[in-house]
Amino acid sequence: MKIVISLGLVLFAQALFALCLVSAQQLLVPRNMPFGVSGPPSPVVAAVASRAGLALTEYPNASAATNAADRGELYGAYISGGSTDTLIVVPPKSFFAQTELEPAFLDAAHKLDRPVTVQNVKPLPASDPVAAVTSLLLLPLLIGGYLAAVLVFKAAHGVAAAPWRAAILAGYALAGALLTDLIAGLGIAAFSSSHFWPLLPCFWLVTSAVALAAAALQALVGKMGTLLVAVLFIVVGGPPAGGLGTYLLPVYWRNIGVILPPQSAITLINRVLYFGGNGITTPLIVLLLYAAAGTAVIAWFGRIRPARSATPTGGAQADAPDQGTPAAKPAGRRRAAIGMLVALGICAVMQCLFATTYMDAEHAPKASNLPIGVVGASPMLAEAEKTISLKVTQYPSESAAKTAIDQARLFGALVSSGGTTTLIVVPSMSDLAPLDLAVRFEAAAKTTGQTLAVQQYAPLPLAAKDPFGLVQGLMLVPLLIGGYMSSTLLMAATGKAAGRWRAAQLAGFAIVSGLIVDLVVCYWLQAFPSSRFWIICSLIVAVVAFVAAVLQKLLGPIGTLITVIVVILLGNPSSGGASGVPYLPTFWRDLGPYLPPRNAYILLHQSIYFDGHGTSQELINLLIYLGAAGLVLIVLDLRRPEAAVPTDATEAAAMAVPIGATP
């Protein structure tokens, strides 16, 4: 019965996380998006507003609209009147919003024969070309605060509200904030050094709010408080954080996010990083309320309530926890202090790893040897190669190039024939490459005096509810988490890292898990054009589960931590995700083929949109992982006696759920 309950808990957590993550971010389109207008009524604005979800605000003049955009109050503005209209874009508010709004306005202006110029009031720096840094900064701060509360609670043997708890967590939050600031800023250079000091108190507040609120819930409901925080702050609170743009989220998710720390943290960091600290009052109030409420609850349970309960004759009872010989007291305190330091040390290491791996892999995507086909000859190619690294393959005809695209071998093609040149882009191959190629080749066409047409082509078009092709990457995360969670909770339920039927139990779980996630994503959320791929989902879950089981068999509970590092901290950033492998830095590009997530992502993605082309090696790699891990697990079970593993199921679930979650 314990086994059934444990695996049922994993299935529920996995399905909930897939539902939240995909439903919040699969369809990123403007929804009541603040947009400024100035000047006489424009048919261009009317044409775009009728199709896009814009909340228009009228400004008396161009200067007022520009200043509002510069303060971060608007996602853009349109200034009409005079000989030329002006479209103001604000990419730090949302890079995805810019890619939606700018083409829409330029297309409408062209159809209405209205000249328009684009003004970027806040150009993104080279260190953050797609406005990803804010989201990447949230990850270590959120995880650091949560893990600090969990590990301190564990080190204190379940005493959730000792008087010193708030001070320790706030102190760790400062240390974690400083480490994140040093790694992301001075180390990786994801933001300029001038932002080091303005961001430090923001990081401290975010981590403190999460840690103190988590500790307060632990004081209120015990160990279940840990799991409750994971669900509220990470599983439910992470997806609507709004790192890609708050007003691109579904309205109900945006409203849910307002009351939880992650969205306020994103807003605070973004406004300080790019808008001079304008508009930070609301996120400051929300985060301070969480921190203050957490501190108050800890103080009540740790000091105020015990003091009120004490009586003049109850001194002996009040002092009972300190009973013991004089020599035993210091020894016990030393052990407790050492345990606390070790726990916070582990938390600091994990926070540093999250700050390093995801930020280094994803903060500045830049194409390297991006595969592209060429038909004929055009001076635009040599000109474009001055600004983007391409791996060029010559093809005899457009149909041959499209056949290569059908087989998932190209990210685009340049076709020159009969005096016309066409750039073919493949939106189902990458969310970033089509825009990147179009911008580079359009600039090359302008420099060389050529005419260029851009054409989209995909063997199987992206699903209507996944216009950027993000869902495969989002879907991968709950599959990976479900894999190591299943092994971890089985270990907790049985008290052993393995057993005679462990491989069969994990295999059965993987089959059901893959089917449930596929049902949620494909049937419920309609995020894929087909739902025939649940067996691939099951394979991914089984591979991670078997690897985790082997490591847990060899290392005990520490095996879960190693699995997380290998699969989530190293494997997931090196998967390539929606942008594609060519956009990864060299280290991550070279590491990915050896770890399950890269192979899993390519197998899933290309089975869905490219009829399984180019997946042989990835399928073989995953089957090798599965077979080798299964064989090792069986051999270890037969040859090695099994020792009991003291693990609490609630604690195991709470630890396993969030550390793979990417807001």
XYZ file of C-alpha atoms in Angstrom:
663
model
C 0.000 0.000 0.000
C 2.852 2.400 0.792
C 4.306 1.757 -2.642
C 0.987 2.494 -4.366
C 0.473 5.692 -2.353
C 4.031 6.874 -3.023
C 3.843 6.308 -6.758
C 0.368 7.848 -6.821
C 1.816 10.962 -5.172
C 4.507 11.135 -7.855
C 1.926 10.767 -10.629
C -0.183 13.548 -9.135
C 2.800 15.894 -8.698
C 4.056 15.146 -12.197
C 0.669 15.678 -13.836
C 0.055 18.874 -11.845
C 3.445 20.262 -12.782
C 2.967 19.416 -16.470
C -0.485 21.011 -16.393
C 0.728 24.204 -14.716
C 3.934 24.606 -16.693
C 2.495 23.930 -20.145
C -0.858 25.685 -19.715
C 0.847 28.854 -18.451
C 3.492 29.125 -21.173
C 2.367 27.207 -24.255
C 0.461 30.065 -25.922
C 2.331 33.317 -25.359
C 0.259 36.042 -26.989
C -0.612 39.598 -25.856
C -3.473 39.675 -23.387
C -4.598 43.144 -22.209
C -0.999 44.225 -22.846
C -0.293 47.880 -21.882
C 0.445 49.778 -25.105
C 0.691 53.504 -25.655
C -0.623 55.610 -28.535
C -0.119 59.261 -29.377
C -1.250 61.481 -32.209
C -4.341 61.308 -34.397
C -6.212 57.992 -34.562
C -4.259 55.610 -36.760
C -5.713 52.862 -38.960
C -2.479 50.932 -38.325
C -3.195 50.785 -34.584
C -6.831 49.907 -35.253
C -5.789 47.059 -37.559
C -3.330 45.555 -35.053
C -5.476 46.150 -31.958
C -8.345 44.273 -33.594
C -6.153 41.141 -33.764
C -3.826 41.522 -30.763
C -4.806 41.812 -27.124
C -3.636 45.373 -26.482
C -4.834 47.690 -23.725
C -4.371 51.104 -25.332
C -3.451 54.183 -23.302
C -3.446 57.587 -25.026
C -0.611 60.037 -24.329
C -0.660 63.761 -25.162
C 2.563 63.683 -27.166
C 5.399 61.475 -28.347
C 7.647 62.497 -25.456
C 5.128 61.352 -22.841
C 4.671 57.979 -24.539
C 8.427 57.513 -24.902
C 9.012 58.373 -21.237
C 6.339 55.884 -20.147
C 7.993 53.164 -22.224
C 11.393 54.137 -20.840
C 10.046 53.699 -17.290
C 8.820 50.189 -18.115
C 5.126 51.019 -17.962
C 4.440 49.943 -21.561
C 5.336 47.055 -23.842
C 5.455 49.497 -26.744
C 3.843 52.568 -28.264
C 2.769 53.888 -31.657
C 3.198 57.547 -32.516
C 1.127 58.645 -35.510
C 1.057 61.907 -37.455
C 3.560 63.726 -39.619
C 5.233 62.241 -42.630
C 6.310 59.063 -40.792
C 4.851 57.115 -37.894
C 7.051 55.733 -35.102
C 6.759 52.334 -33.447
C 8.417 52.225 -30.015
C 9.561 48.783 -28.855
C 10.753 47.808 -25.368
C 12.491 44.399 -25.577
C 13.473 44.205 -21.864
C 9.764 44.092 -21.039
C 9.471 40.994 -23.203
C 11.544 39.817 -26.135
C 8.671 37.553 -27.182
C 6.239 40.494 -27.126
C 8.535 42.446 -29.428
C 8.666 39.542 -31.891
C 4.854 39.545 -31.889
C 4.158 43.291 -32.014
C 6.858 44.622 -34.327
C 6.026 42.392 -37.345
C 2.296 42.962 -36.799
C 2.642 46.752 -36.877
C 5.100 46.787 -39.782
C 2.871 44.484 -41.814
C -0.228 46.596 -41.120
C 1.651 49.798 -41.976
C 2.885 48.282 -45.233
C -0.616 47.168 -46.242
C -1.993 50.639 -45.461
C 0.902 52.299 -47.302
C 1.983 54.143 -44.166
C 5.753 54.725 -43.620
C 6.931 53.773 -40.131
C 10.245 53.718 -38.296
C 11.090 51.532 -35.309
C 12.587 53.106 -32.193
C 14.082 50.836 -29.528
C 14.046 52.787 -26.280
C 15.820 50.054 -24.285
C 18.190 47.988 -26.442
C 19.138 44.687 -24.838
C 22.840 44.191 -24.102
C 24.913 41.502 -25.808
C 24.952 39.599 -22.499
C 21.146 39.273 -22.579
C 20.000 39.396 -26.229
C 16.655 37.621 -25.657
C 15.836 39.031 -22.188
C 16.364 35.671 -20.482
C 18.568 36.809 -17.590
C 15.714 37.844 -15.297
C 14.134 34.369 -15.402
C 17.510 32.679 -15.017
C 18.261 34.777 -11.930
C 14.977 33.746 -10.313
C 15.865 30.054 -10.430
C 18.785 29.996 -7.934
C 17.095 32.540 -5.646
C 13.861 30.567 -5.466
C 15.551 27.190 -5.067
C 18.102 28.581 -2.584
C 15.447 29.995 -0.282
C 13.338 26.857 -0.434
C 16.232 24.452 0.146
C 17.533 26.565 3.036
C 14.214 26.192 4.857
C 14.019 22.457 4.106
C 17.591 21.594 5.101
C 17.609 23.739 8.246
C 14.339 22.087 9.272
C 15.934 18.678 8.717
C 19.139 19.609 10.566
C 17.047 20.805 13.524
C 15.302 17.389 13.632
C 11.912 18.808 12.722
C 11.923 21.744 15.156
C 10.302 24.273 12.825
C 10.161 27.445 14.890
C 13.149 27.771 17.181
C 13.793 31.428 18.128
C 16.974 31.556 16.024
C 15.377 30.170 12.838
C 14.486 33.511 11.218
C 17.950 34.951 11.836
C 19.685 31.908 10.349
C 17.503 31.894 7.253
C 17.870 35.639 6.702
C 21.619 35.282 7.146
C 21.779 32.458 4.646
C 19.587 34.462 2.240
C 22.185 37.243 2.285
C 25.006 34.770 1.652
C 23.053 33.066 -1.145
C 22.181 36.413 -2.710
C 25.823 37.454 -2.627
C 26.943 34.183 -4.239
C 24.317 34.488 -6.983
C 25.281 38.098 -7.624
C 28.976 37.237 -7.825
C 28.496 34.223 -10.096
C 25.927 35.677 -12.508
C 27.331 39.212 -12.577
C 31.067 39.260 -12.054
C 31.647 35.616 -13.007
C 29.469 34.947 -16.046
C 28.888 38.642 -16.896
C 25.190 38.106 -17.531
C 24.667 41.712 -16.397
C 26.984 44.661 -16.001
C 29.037 45.155 -12.837
C 27.223 48.455 -12.249
C 24.136 46.437 -11.311
C 25.929 44.383 -8.654
C 24.947 46.539 -5.667
C 21.406 47.518 -6.808
C 20.549 43.846 -7.387
C 22.056 42.487 -4.157
C 19.253 43.678 -1.814
C 16.694 42.446 -4.372
C 18.241 38.981 -4.361
C 18.371 39.018 -0.559
C 14.704 39.966 -0.276
C 13.556 37.298 -2.744
C 15.492 34.497 -1.044
C 14.448 35.676 2.422
C 10.764 35.867 1.470
C 10.782 32.281 0.170
C 12.863 30.851 3.033
C 10.941 32.577 5.837
C 7.530 31.788 4.343
C 8.540 28.140 3.941
C 9.738 27.962 7.551
C 6.474 29.543 8.711
C 4.418 26.898 6.919
C 6.624 24.212 8.458
C 5.828 25.695 11.868
C 2.113 25.700 11.107
C 1.640 22.238 9.585
C 4.934 20.405 10.190
C 6.629 18.382 7.478
C 3.697 18.792 5.133
C 4.487 22.514 5.128
C 7.617 21.747 3.150
C 5.616 20.026 0.438
C 2.987 22.775 0.514
C 5.628 25.431 -0.175
C 6.996 23.381 -3.075
C 3.529 23.236 -4.619
C 2.599 26.886 -3.962
C 5.872 28.642 -4.732
C 7.375 26.407 -7.418
C 4.869 24.043 -9.052
C 2.037 26.611 -9.091
C 3.954 29.864 -8.537
C 6.852 29.258 -10.938
C 5.009 28.964 -14.299
C 3.163 32.315 -13.988
C 6.293 34.163 -12.827
C 6.211 35.952 -16.184
C 9.869 35.854 -17.145
C 8.907 35.934 -20.837
C 6.407 38.732 -20.246
C 3.638 38.884 -17.662
C 1.043 40.103 -20.151
C 1.709 37.173 -22.467
C 0.345 34.791 -19.842
C -3.278 33.634 -19.718
C -5.195 36.113 -17.585
C -6.034 33.615 -14.835
C -2.367 32.616 -14.539
C -1.294 36.245 -14.392
C -3.771 36.855 -11.562
C -2.574 33.770 -9.677
C 1.032 34.887 -10.049
C 0.365 38.316 -8.552
C -0.162 36.882 -5.065
C 2.888 34.579 -5.063
C 6.575 35.503 -4.664
C 7.996 34.391 -8.059
C 6.108 36.938 -10.184
C 6.935 39.760 -7.785
C 10.564 38.636 -7.810
C 10.676 38.703 -11.634
C 9.110 42.166 -11.737
C 11.463 43.526 -9.078
C 14.626 42.198 -10.720
C 13.553 43.256 -14.223
C 12.669 46.796 -13.140
C 15.948 47.251 -11.266
C 18.028 45.680 -14.035
C 16.545 47.582 -16.979
C 14.284 50.395 -15.817
C 16.214 52.168 -13.064
C 14.043 50.789 -10.261
C 10.826 52.397 -11.538
C 7.584 50.671 -10.585
C 8.953 48.395 -7.849
C 6.594 49.428 -5.055
C 4.094 46.582 -5.495
C 6.643 43.744 -5.778
C 8.521 45.142 -2.791
C 5.344 45.189 -0.700
C 4.421 41.612 -1.674
C 7.874 40.203 -0.921
C 8.226 42.163 2.313
C 4.823 40.911 3.467
C 5.899 37.312 2.873
C 9.142 37.879 4.742
C 7.439 39.735 7.617
C 4.620 37.200 7.937
C 7.114 34.346 7.941
C 9.211 36.032 10.631
C 6.112 36.725 12.755
C 4.929 33.099 12.603
C 8.405 31.798 13.464
C 8.626 34.236 16.390
C 5.188 33.233 17.652
C 5.862 29.518 17.638
C 9.487 29.822 18.691
C 9.399 32.352 21.481
C 6.121 34.170 22.178
C 3.786 31.189 22.570
C 6.254 29.160 24.691
C 6.799 32.198 26.927
C 3.061 32.671 27.421
C 2.620 28.982 28.196
C 5.304 29.049 30.872
C 4.229 29.417 34.529
C 6.239 30.385 37.599
C 6.238 26.758 38.636
C 6.800 25.453 35.171
C 10.401 26.441 34.880
C 11.539 22.848 35.017
C 9.322 21.920 32.094
C 10.385 24.963 30.136
C 13.999 24.024 30.571
C 13.450 20.341 29.837
C 14.987 20.384 26.372
C 18.254 21.572 27.891
C 18.473 18.804 30.496
C 21.652 16.750 30.568
C 25.088 16.795 32.056
C 27.143 19.968 31.701
C 29.503 18.124 29.382
C 26.675 16.777 27.231
C 25.112 20.185 26.560
C 28.072 21.728 24.703
C 28.645 18.503 22.777
C 25.002 18.421 21.671
C 25.124 22.063 20.666
C 28.320 21.491 18.703
C 26.741 18.588 16.842
C 23.650 20.686 16.091
C 25.791 23.594 14.907
C 27.880 21.319 12.684
C 24.742 19.754 11.236
C 23.312 23.199 10.516
C 26.510 24.347 8.814
C 26.633 21.210 6.674
C 22.988 21.691 5.664
C 23.533 25.318 4.700
C 26.737 24.366 2.903
C 24.831 21.857 0.751
C 22.202 24.512 0.058
C 24.875 27.025 -0.950
C 26.483 24.522 -3.318
C 23.132 23.770 -4.968
C 22.307 27.472 -5.293
C 25.714 28.148 -6.859
C 25.205 25.299 -9.316
C 21.798 26.597 -10.357
C 23.234 30.099 -10.726
C 26.081 28.773 -12.863
C 24.702 26.052 -15.121
C 21.480 27.534 -16.461
C 22.873 31.066 -16.685
C 26.026 29.990 -18.507
C 24.111 27.802 -20.967
C 21.172 30.091 -21.739
C 21.790 33.769 -21.006
C 23.259 34.704 -24.421
C 22.261 32.226 -27.146
C 24.471 32.655 -30.202
C 24.435 30.401 -33.245
C 27.526 28.329 -33.998
C 27.684 26.302 -37.216
C 23.950 26.662 -37.734
C 23.066 24.163 -40.520
C 21.634 25.914 -43.564
C 21.136 24.799 -47.152
C 21.984 26.906 -50.207
C 20.581 26.615 -53.724
C 22.323 28.692 -56.375
C 24.597 31.629 -55.532
C 23.944 34.951 -53.832
C 26.248 37.664 -52.448
C 23.956 37.785 -49.423
C 25.424 34.554 -48.067
C 28.962 35.871 -47.652
C 27.634 39.100 -46.173
C 25.385 37.285 -43.669
C 28.248 35.021 -42.582
C 30.016 38.102 -41.236
C 27.433 38.249 -38.429
C 26.286 34.635 -37.929
C 28.158 31.322 -37.889
C 26.652 29.003 -40.524
C 27.331 25.448 -41.640
C 26.506 25.689 -45.337
C 25.524 22.730 -47.521
C 24.935 23.192 -51.252
C 21.827 21.606 -52.807
C 20.920 21.269 -56.481
C 17.314 22.426 -56.109
C 14.757 23.871 -53.718
C 13.016 20.506 -53.475
C 16.286 18.865 -52.403
C 16.768 21.515 -49.712
C 13.203 21.011 -48.483
C 13.768 17.266 -48.373
C 16.751 17.917 -46.065
C 14.518 20.140 -43.923
C 11.929 17.344 -43.792
C 14.685 15.098 -42.414
C 15.542 17.621 -39.657
C 19.014 18.322 -41.089
C 18.634 22.067 -41.757
C 17.455 25.116 -39.827
C 16.818 27.016 -43.052
C 17.734 27.408 -46.704
C 18.702 30.249 -49.056
C 17.316 29.675 -52.543
C 18.493 31.870 -55.453
C 16.785 31.153 -58.742
C 15.496 33.179 -61.689
C 16.671 36.496 -60.297
C 14.835 36.074 -56.964
C 16.237 35.041 -53.601
C 14.147 33.383 -50.920
C 15.133 32.593 -47.344
C 13.276 29.544 -46.072
C 13.002 29.368 -42.274
C 11.754 26.418 -40.222
C 9.737 27.487 -37.133
C 9.270 23.897 -35.983
C 13.055 23.429 -35.797
C 13.835 26.340 -33.469
C 12.022 29.232 -31.828
C 15.018 31.544 -32.298
C 16.634 30.547 -35.616
C 13.851 31.839 -37.928
C 14.056 35.339 -36.451
C 17.844 35.235 -36.235
C 18.260 34.146 -39.870
C 15.686 36.638 -41.125
C 17.349 39.569 -39.352
C 20.859 38.621 -40.563
C 19.890 37.972 -44.178
C 17.613 41.016 -44.437
C 20.531 43.152 -43.255
C 22.774 41.397 -45.787
C 20.208 42.038 -48.540
C 20.130 45.731 -47.687
C 23.947 45.938 -47.705
C 24.292 44.146 -51.051
C 21.347 45.895 -52.691
C 19.464 42.622 -53.206
C 15.793 41.772 -52.738
C 14.942 39.025 -50.273
C 11.694 37.204 -49.538
C 11.301 35.244 -46.302
C 9.179 32.101 -46.403
C 8.194 29.792 -43.556
C 8.216 26.059 -44.187
C 7.669 23.108 -41.873
C 6.943 19.444 -42.662
C 4.342 19.501 -39.896
C 3.245 22.982 -38.752
C 3.476 23.892 -35.094
C 0.347 23.298 -33.059
C -1.989 26.279 -32.914
C -1.601 26.352 -29.137
C 2.200 26.178 -29.326
C 3.164 28.877 -31.850
C 6.798 29.094 -30.685
C 7.485 25.369 -30.296
C 8.124 25.634 -26.552
C 6.054 22.716 -25.319
C 8.576 19.932 -25.945
C 11.079 21.655 -23.630
C 8.394 22.387 -21.040
C 7.067 18.835 -21.210
C 10.548 17.373 -20.719
C 10.952 18.858 -17.225
C 8.084 16.962 -15.500
C 9.177 13.770 -17.261
C 12.700 14.080 -15.838
C 11.418 14.993 -12.378
C 8.916 12.138 -12.410
C 11.739 9.700 -13.162
C 13.890 10.440 -10.135
C 10.903 11.183 -7.904
C 9.506 7.692 -8.496
C 12.750 6.031 -7.453
C 13.192 8.389 -4.492
C 9.713 7.824 -3.078
C 9.944 4.073 -3.564
C 13.130 4.205 -1.512
C 11.276 6.218 1.132
C 8.258 3.900 1.140
C 10.225 0.659 1.439
C 13.156 1.911 3.503
C 15.501 0.378 0.916
C 17.254 1.781 -2.135
C 16.238 -1.244 -4.242
C 14.439 -4.559 -4.063
C 13.557 -7.677 -6.022
C 10.707 -5.993 -7.890
C 12.124 -2.452 -8.019
C 12.925 -2.520 -11.740
C 9.469 -3.848 -12.576
C 7.803 -1.268 -10.330
C 9.724 1.573 -11.973
C 8.998 0.253 -15.458
C 5.284 0.020 -14.687
C 5.293 3.517 -13.252
C 7.069 4.849 -16.343
C 4.424 3.395 -18.660
C 1.557 4.936 -16.689
C 3.442 8.196 -16.133
C 4.239 8.720 -19.803
C 0.623 8.057 -20.732
C -0.747 10.502 -18.141
C 1.635 13.328 -19.111
C 0.824 12.734 -22.766
C -2.902 12.850 -22.018
C -2.526 16.119 -20.106
C -0.336 17.840 -22.706
C -1.805 16.470 -25.929
C -5.493 15.842 -25.226
C -6.285 18.301 -22.453
C -4.023 21.201 -23.440
C -3.871 20.371 -27.174
C -0.237 21.454 -27.288
C 0.880 18.878 -29.880
C -0.639 18.130 -33.292
C -0.703 14.434 -32.368
C -0.744 12.349 -29.193
C 0.992 9.243 -30.513
C 4.188 9.763 -28.558
C 3.403 8.600 -25.048
C 5.760 5.624 -25.355
C 8.652 8.072 -25.829
C 7.547 9.875 -22.663
C 7.553 6.550 -20.833
C 11.045 5.745 -22.097
C 12.362 9.075 -20.786
C 10.824 8.512 -17.351
C 12.152 4.941 -17.194
C 15.722 5.955 -18.104
C 15.922 8.589 -15.361
C 14.199 6.311 -12.832
C 16.603 3.429 -13.483
C 19.679 5.685 -13.314
C 18.435 7.174 -10.029
C 17.737 3.699 -8.615
C 21.290 2.536 -9.386
C 22.860 5.621 -7.824
C 20.618 5.285 -4.770
C 21.539 1.612 -4.492
C 25.241 2.500 -4.520
C 25.143 5.756 -2.522
C 21.874 5.729 -0.591
C 19.847 8.985 -0.430
C 22.831 10.943 -1.734
C 22.211 9.149 -5.028
C 19.128 11.334 -5.519
C 21.296 14.436 -5.230
C 23.774 13.058 -7.768
C 20.896 12.252 -10.137
C 19.612 15.807 -9.855
C 23.058 17.219 -10.608
C 23.593 14.953 -13.617
C 20.081 15.143 -15.084
C 18.781 18.583 -14.066
C 21.839 20.749 -13.432
C 24.005 19.401 -16.265
C 21.671 17.505 -18.589
C 18.736 19.885 -18.910
C 20.784 23.026 -19.732
C 22.700 21.037 -22.366
C 19.560 19.714 -24.086
C 19.372 22.661 -26.482
C 15.680 23.125 -25.799
C 13.444 25.109 -28.112
C 16.301 27.214 -29.505
C 18.308 24.211 -30.670
C 21.750 22.736 -30.038
C 23.609 25.215 -32.315
C 22.693 28.013 -29.899
C 24.468 26.407 -26.938
C 27.965 27.439 -25.814
C 30.705 24.961 -26.743
C 30.905 23.202 -23.368
C 27.183 22.522 -23.192
C 26.974 21.582 -26.858
C 29.701 18.971 -26.395
C 28.349 17.638 -23.081
C 24.744 17.082 -24.149
C 25.057 13.878 -26.241
C 26.353 11.937 -23.215
C 23.408 12.736 -20.916
C 19.753 11.635 -21.132
C 18.011 15.045 -21.495
C 19.587 15.988 -24.865
C 18.776 12.575 -26.315
C 15.285 12.687 -24.808
C 14.504 16.149 -26.176
C 15.674 15.404 -29.718
C 13.827 12.073 -29.768
C 10.600 13.718 -28.570
C 10.862 16.828 -30.733
C 11.795 15.146 -34.000
C 9.335 12.315 -33.549
C 6.557 14.876 -33.235
C 7.470 17.347 -35.975
C 9.849 15.471 -38.312
C 8.381 11.963 -38.472
C 11.235 10.516 -36.404
C 14.042 11.555 -38.780
C 17.447 12.018 -37.179
C 16.615 10.163 -33.960
C 18.450 6.844 -34.373
C 21.476 7.773 -32.301
C 19.361 9.374 -29.579
C 17.105 6.331 -29.322
C 20.128 4.015 -29.132
C 21.696 6.160 -26.400
C 18.547 6.096 -24.275
C 18.142 2.349 -24.718
C 21.785 1.857 -23.675
C 21.130 3.913 -20.540
C 17.983 1.913 -19.815
C 19.537 -1.500 -20.441
C 22.794 -0.794 -18.622
C 21.079 0.734 -15.587
C 18.548 -2.110 -15.452
C 21.286 -4.738 -15.647
C 23.403 -3.058 -12.968
C 20.364 -2.730 -10.706
C 19.547 -6.444 -11.042
C 23.167 -7.478 -10.421
C 23.449 -5.248 -7.362
C 20.212 -6.650 -5.961
C 21.490 -10.199 -6.371
C 25.018 -9.692 -5.068
C 24.786 -6.915 -2.502
C 22.850 -7.057 0.791
C 20.361 -4.270 1.174
C 20.670 -1.975 4.167
C 17.789 0.066 5.484
C 17.688 3.675 4.288
C 16.163 6.154 6.756
C 14.141 8.448 4.529
C 10.905 10.249 5.252
C 8.411 10.082 2.380
C 7.104 13.617 2.830
C 10.613 15.002 3.006
C 11.668 12.991 -0.046
C 8.727 14.273 -2.071
C 9.291 17.850 -1.013
C 12.967 17.686 -1.904
C 12.400 15.995 -5.237
C 9.564 18.119 -6.609
C 11.088 21.580 -6.859
C 14.731 21.125 -7.702
C 14.014 20.325 -11.300
C 11.399 23.014 -11.738
C 12.345 25.904 -14.021
C 10.084 28.952 -13.578
